[in-house]
Amino acid sequence: MADSAPDLTSNLPLRPFIDGKPVDGTSGRTSPLVFPGNEQEIGRLSECSAADVDAAVRAARRELEPGSAWSKMGPNDRQRILYRIAEALRSRADEVARLETLNTGKPLAEAKFVDVGEAINVFEYFAGWATKVTGETLPDRPGAFLYTRREPVGVVGAITPWNFPLDLAVWKVAPAIAAGCCIVLKPASLTPFSILKVAEIALECGLPPGVFSVVPGSGSVAGAALITHPGVDKVAFTGSTEIGKWVAKECAEHVKRCTLELGGKSPNVVLADADLDAAARGATVGIFYNKGEVCAAGSRLLVEDSVHDAFMEKLLARTAKMVPQDPFHPKSRLGPVVSKGQMESVLGYVEKGKAEGAKLVAGGTRAKVREDGKGYYVNPTVFDEVDNDRHSIAREEIFGPVLSVIRVKDEADAVAVGNRTMYGLAAAVWTRDIKKGLRVAHGLKGGTVWINSYNMYDPALPFGGYKASGWGRELGSVAMDAYTEVKSVWVDLA
Ligand code: NAP
């Protein structure tokens, strides 16, 4: 099959964006960026050194000083800028979506309508908050007047992963700007394009230089320099639990504020009274959407014993229809996984699943999408008869299109098995009985629980994890707490 994406290399943002302009990283290093749909190198990214991170943080600190362009802007100015960014993204959705697909391999239509669409919604949502962050006037006290004010937390150091490079960055950038903070963001090395473009767009929309810089580079150099920088007041990290633990230790050392959005192994529960067609659709959306590279993916499917066989028939029929395709093809719904390393890791888990005794009933192989066999495509994979406690594929986050089906006896067993994991990011339950649905939703330890749906997000609905899935929440009104400090003021009136 010929490339359906002929224009792979033009207009790519390949340089750090610091203090309002694209610059070359002073590390002198560049790293190759590869389109996962055909393995072609499309450009080389200029990487930041610790000195570049320092320059970005200094510019951010400057903007927090009295007299700076940013400090002269009030809530209405911030709101206006955020709305302008949303509007600019709306009119440039094709351009930004193309960049997202080039880096991640996600289908272009999804990149445009889901990823860019969500980013627009999030900018608009937090635009509203810019003018609504208030303190309190406290009850009268003889001889004193007491009140609180909310002040920006300061300079935010943000680090993001490669699965939703645009949205997970915007979840941090939008509330930070709304609160009056400055933000320096290090994107994942594999996927810097979309947020570099947004930084450029934000400047055009009136955000003063230095308020929002993007410092691409390796995690161990640029990422570590950002987290440990004394000029960073708060760290917002999304990534693996392993790196998240290290980030938490570093933040503890310097008593920095810190929010962590980490991994997951989310249970998707199908009870016997569910609409099995809807549940089968929800199960495939839960695990195959974005090739399973979703922190909240429903990677453990807990099916009540009595409907197991009937349900599996429907699930496998749906899975057979999910054929990987070039992400630039207009009908593509399943693209390649993000990189060679990730493909090898996913296929390694398939081998482990087989070796440990789970029953492979669909996929499990690399898919040939192109004549030349190139591209990191993996067939959607389903294992049946998985043991929740014994099999690695049920315990470890695979972050790919691999589903583990686990039998459960009843509702209570579903909650017990669902909670037997170190993670607690998300969960779902399929049932026609709302009482059962609510009982299961309340019993499962996860930051988000869907009833009769999966992978649905709203800017007003907080997102984050229990247990090893993280600290704190993004989105919703609570996100504003993460980007502000409360100051208590006592005024003596005596
Ligand atoms: P990762 O390896 O932890 O990397 C995440 C980010 O941290 C990248 O930008 C990475 O840079 C950077 N990094 C790596 N080492 C670092 C260090 N020593 N200091 C500072 N930064 C460092 O995770 P990933 O493989 O990109 O993403 C997949 C993981 O993210 C999964 O576990 C997934 O569940 C999780 N995730 C969670 C959520 C959520 O909201 N809870 C959402 C999406 C993803 P490099 O790219 O240069 O390595």
Coordinates of N, CA, C and O in Angstrom, one line a residue, residues 42-105:
I42 N 11.3 11.3 10.3 CA 10.6 12.5 9.7 C 11.3 13.8 10.1 O 11.1 14.8 9.6
G43 N 12.2 13.7 11.1 CA 13.0 14.9 11.5 C 13.8 14.6 12.7 O 13.7 13.5 13.3
R44 N 14.6 15.5 13.1 CA 15.5 15.3 14.3 C 15.2 16.5 15.2 O 15.2 17.6 14.9
L45 N 14.9 16.1 16.5 CA 14.5 17.0 17.5 C 15.8 17.6 18.2 O 16.6 16.8 18.7
S46 N 15.8 18.9 18.3 CA 16.9 19.5 19.1 C 16.6 19.4 20.6 O 15.6 19.8 21.0
E47 N 17.5 18.8 21.3 CA 17.2 18.4 22.7 C 17.8 19.5 23.7 O 18.8 20.1 23.5
C48 N 17.0 19.8 24.7 CA 17.4 20.7 25.7 C 18.4 20.2 26.7 O 18.4 19.0 27.1
S49 N 19.3 21.0 27.1 CA 20.3 20.7 28.2 C 19.7 21.3 29.5 O 18.7 22.0 29.5
A50 N 20.4 21.0 30.6 CA 19.9 21.6 31.9 C 20.0 23.1 31.8 O 19.1 23.8 32.4
A51 N 20.9 23.7 31.0 CA 21.0 25.1 30.9 C 19.8 25.7 30.2 O 19.3 26.8 30.5
D52 N 19.3 25.0 29.2 CA 18.1 25.4 28.5 C 16.9 25.4 29.5 O 16.0 26.3 29.4
V53 N 16.8 24.4 30.3 CA 15.7 24.3 31.3 C 15.8 25.5 32.2 O 14.8 26.2 32.5
D54 N 17.1 25.8 32.6 CA 17.3 26.9 33.5 C 16.8 28.2 32.9 O 16.2 29.1 33.5
A55 N 17.1 28.4 31.6 CA 16.7 29.6 30.9 C 15.2 29.7 30.9 O 14.6 30.8 31.1
A56 N 14.5 28.6 30.6 CA 13.1 28.6 30.6 C 12.5 29.0 32.0 O 11.5 29.8 32.1
V57 N 13.1 28.4 33.0 CA 12.6 28.6 34.4 C 12.8 30.1 34.8 O 12.0 30.8 35.4
R58 N 14.0 30.6 34.4 CA 14.3 32.0 34.7 C 13.3 33.0 34.0 O 12.9 34.0 34.6
A59 N 13.0 32.7 32.8 CA 12.0 33.5 32.0 C 10.7 33.4 32.8 O 10.0 34.5 32.9
A60 N 10.3 32.3 33.2 CA 9.0 32.1 33.9 C 9.0 32.9 35.2 O 8.1 33.6 35.5
R61 N 10.1 32.8 35.9 CA 10.2 33.6 37.2 C 10.1 35.1 37.0 O 9.5 35.8 37.7
R62 N 10.8 35.5 35.9 CA 10.8 36.9 35.6 C 9.3 37.4 35.4 O 8.9 38.5 35.9
E63 N 8.5 36.6 34.7 CA 7.1 37.0 34.5 C 6.3 37.0 35.7 O 5.2 37.5 35.7
L64 N 6.7 36.4 36.8 CA 6.0 36.5 38.1 C 6.3 37.7 38.9 O 5.7 38.0 39.9
E65 N 7.4 38.4 38.5 CA 7.8 39.6 39.3 C 6.9 40.7 39.0 O 6.4 40.9 37.9
P66 N 6.8 41.6 40.0 CA 6.0 42.8 39.8 C 6.5 43.6 38.6 O 7.7 43.7 38.4
G67 N 5.6 44.2 37.8 CA 6.0 45.0 36.7 C 6.2 44.2 35.4 O 6.3 44.8 34.3
S68 N 6.2 42.9 35.4 CA 6.3 42.1 34.2 C 5.0 42.2 33.4 O 3.9 42.5 34.0
A69 N 5.1 41.8 32.1 CA 3.9 41.8 31.3 C 2.8 40.9 31.9 O 1.6 41.3 31.9
W70 N 3.2 39.7 32.4 CA 2.2 38.8 32.9 C 1.6 39.3 34.2 O 0.4 39.2 34.4
S71 N 2.4 39.9 35.1 CA 1.9 40.3 36.4 C 0.9 41.5 36.2 O 0.1 41.7 37.1
K72 N 1.0 42.2 35.0 CA 0.1 43.3 34.8 C -1.3 42.8 34.3 O -2.2 43.6 34.1
M73 N -1.3 41.5 33.9 CA -2.6 41.0 33.4 C -3.5 40.5 34.5 O -3.0 39.8 35.4
G74 N -4.7 40.8 34.4 CA -5.7 40.3 35.4 C -6.5 39.1 34.9 O -6.2 38.6 33.8
P75 N -7.4 38.6 35.8 CA -8.2 37.5 35.4 C -8.9 37.6 34.1 O -8.9 36.6 33.3
N76 N -9.4 38.7 33.7 CA -10.1 38.9 32.4 C -9.2 38.7 31.3 O -9.5 38.1 30.2
D77 N -7.9 39.2 31.4 CA -6.9 39.1 30.4 C -6.6 37.6 30.2 O -6.5 37.1 29.1
R78 N -6.5 36.9 31.3 CA -6.1 35.5 31.2 C -7.3 34.7 30.6 O -7.0 33.8 29.7
Q79 N -8.5 35.0 31.0 CA -9.6 34.4 30.4 C -9.7 34.6 28.8 O -9.9 33.7 28.1
R80 N -9.4 35.8 28.5 CA -9.5 36.2 27.0 C -8.5 35.4 26.2 O -8.7 34.9 25.2
I81 N -7.2 35.3 26.8 CA -6.2 34.6 26.1 C -6.5 33.2 26.0 O -6.3 32.5 24.9
L82 N -7.1 32.6 27.0 CA -7.4 31.1 27.0 C -8.5 30.9 25.9 O -8.4 29.9 25.2
Y83 N -9.5 31.8 25.9 CA -10.5 31.6 24.8 C -9.9 31.7 23.4 O -10.3 31.0 22.5
R84 N -9.0 32.7 23.3 CA -8.3 32.9 22.0 C -7.6 31.6 21.6 O -7.6 31.3 20.4
I85 N -6.9 31.0 22.5 CA -6.1 29.8 22.2 C -7.1 28.7 21.7 O -6.8 28.0 20.7
A86 N -8.2 28.6 22.4 CA -9.2 27.6 22.1 C -9.7 27.9 20.6 O -9.8 26.9 19.8
E87 N -10.0 29.1 20.3 CA -10.5 29.5 19.0 C -9.4 29.2 17.9 O -9.7 28.7 16.9
A88 N -8.2 29.5 18.2 CA -7.1 29.3 17.3 C -6.9 27.8 17.0 O -6.7 27.4 15.9
L89 N -7.0 27.0 18.1 CA -6.9 25.6 17.9 C -8.1 25.0 17.1 O -7.9 24.1 16.2
R90 N -9.2 25.6 17.2 CA -10.4 25.2 16.5 C -10.1 25.4 15.0 O -10.4 24.6 14.1
S91 N -9.6 26.6 14.7 CA -9.3 26.9 13.2 C -8.1 26.2 12.7 O -7.9 26.1 11.5
R92 N -7.2 25.7 13.6 CA -6.0 25.0 13.1 C -6.0 23.6 13.5 O -5.0 22.9 13.6
A93 N -7.2 23.0 13.7 CA -7.3 21.6 14.1 C -6.6 20.6 13.2 O -6.0 19.7 13.7
D94 N -6.8 20.9 11.9 CA -6.1 19.9 10.9 C -4.6 19.9 11.1 O -4.0 18.8 11.1
E95 N -4.1 21.1 11.2 CA -2.6 21.2 11.3 C -2.1 20.5 12.6 O -1.1 19.7 12.6
V96 N -2.8 20.7 13.7 CA -2.3 20.2 15.0 C -2.6 18.6 15.0 O -1.8 17.9 15.5
A97 N -3.7 18.2 14.5 CA -4.0 16.8 14.4 C -3.0 16.0 13.6 O -2.6 14.9 14.0
R98 N -2.6 16.6 12.5 CA -1.6 16.0 11.7 C -0.3 15.7 12.5 O 0.3 14.7 12.4
L99 N 0.1 16.8 13.3 CA 1.3 16.6 14.1 C 1.2 15.5 15.1 O 2.1 14.7 15.4
E100 N 0.0 15.4 15.7 CA -0.3 14.4 16.7 C -0.2 13.0 16.1 O 0.4 12.1 16.7
T101 N -0.8 12.9 14.9 CA -0.8 11.6 14.2 C 0.7 11.2 13.8 O 1.1 10.0 14.0
L102 N 1.4 12.2 13.3 CA 2.8 11.9 12.9 C 3.6 11.3 14.1 O 4.4 10.4 13.9
N103 N 3.4 11.9 15.3 CA 4.2 11.4 16.4 C 3.7 10.1 17.1 O 4.4 9.3 17.5
T104 N 2.4 10.0 17.2 CA 1.8 8.9 18.0 C 1.3 7.7 17.1 O 1.2 6.6 17.7
G105 N 0.9 8.0 15.9 CA 0.3 6.9 15.1 C -1.2 6.8 15.3 O -1.8 5.8 14.8

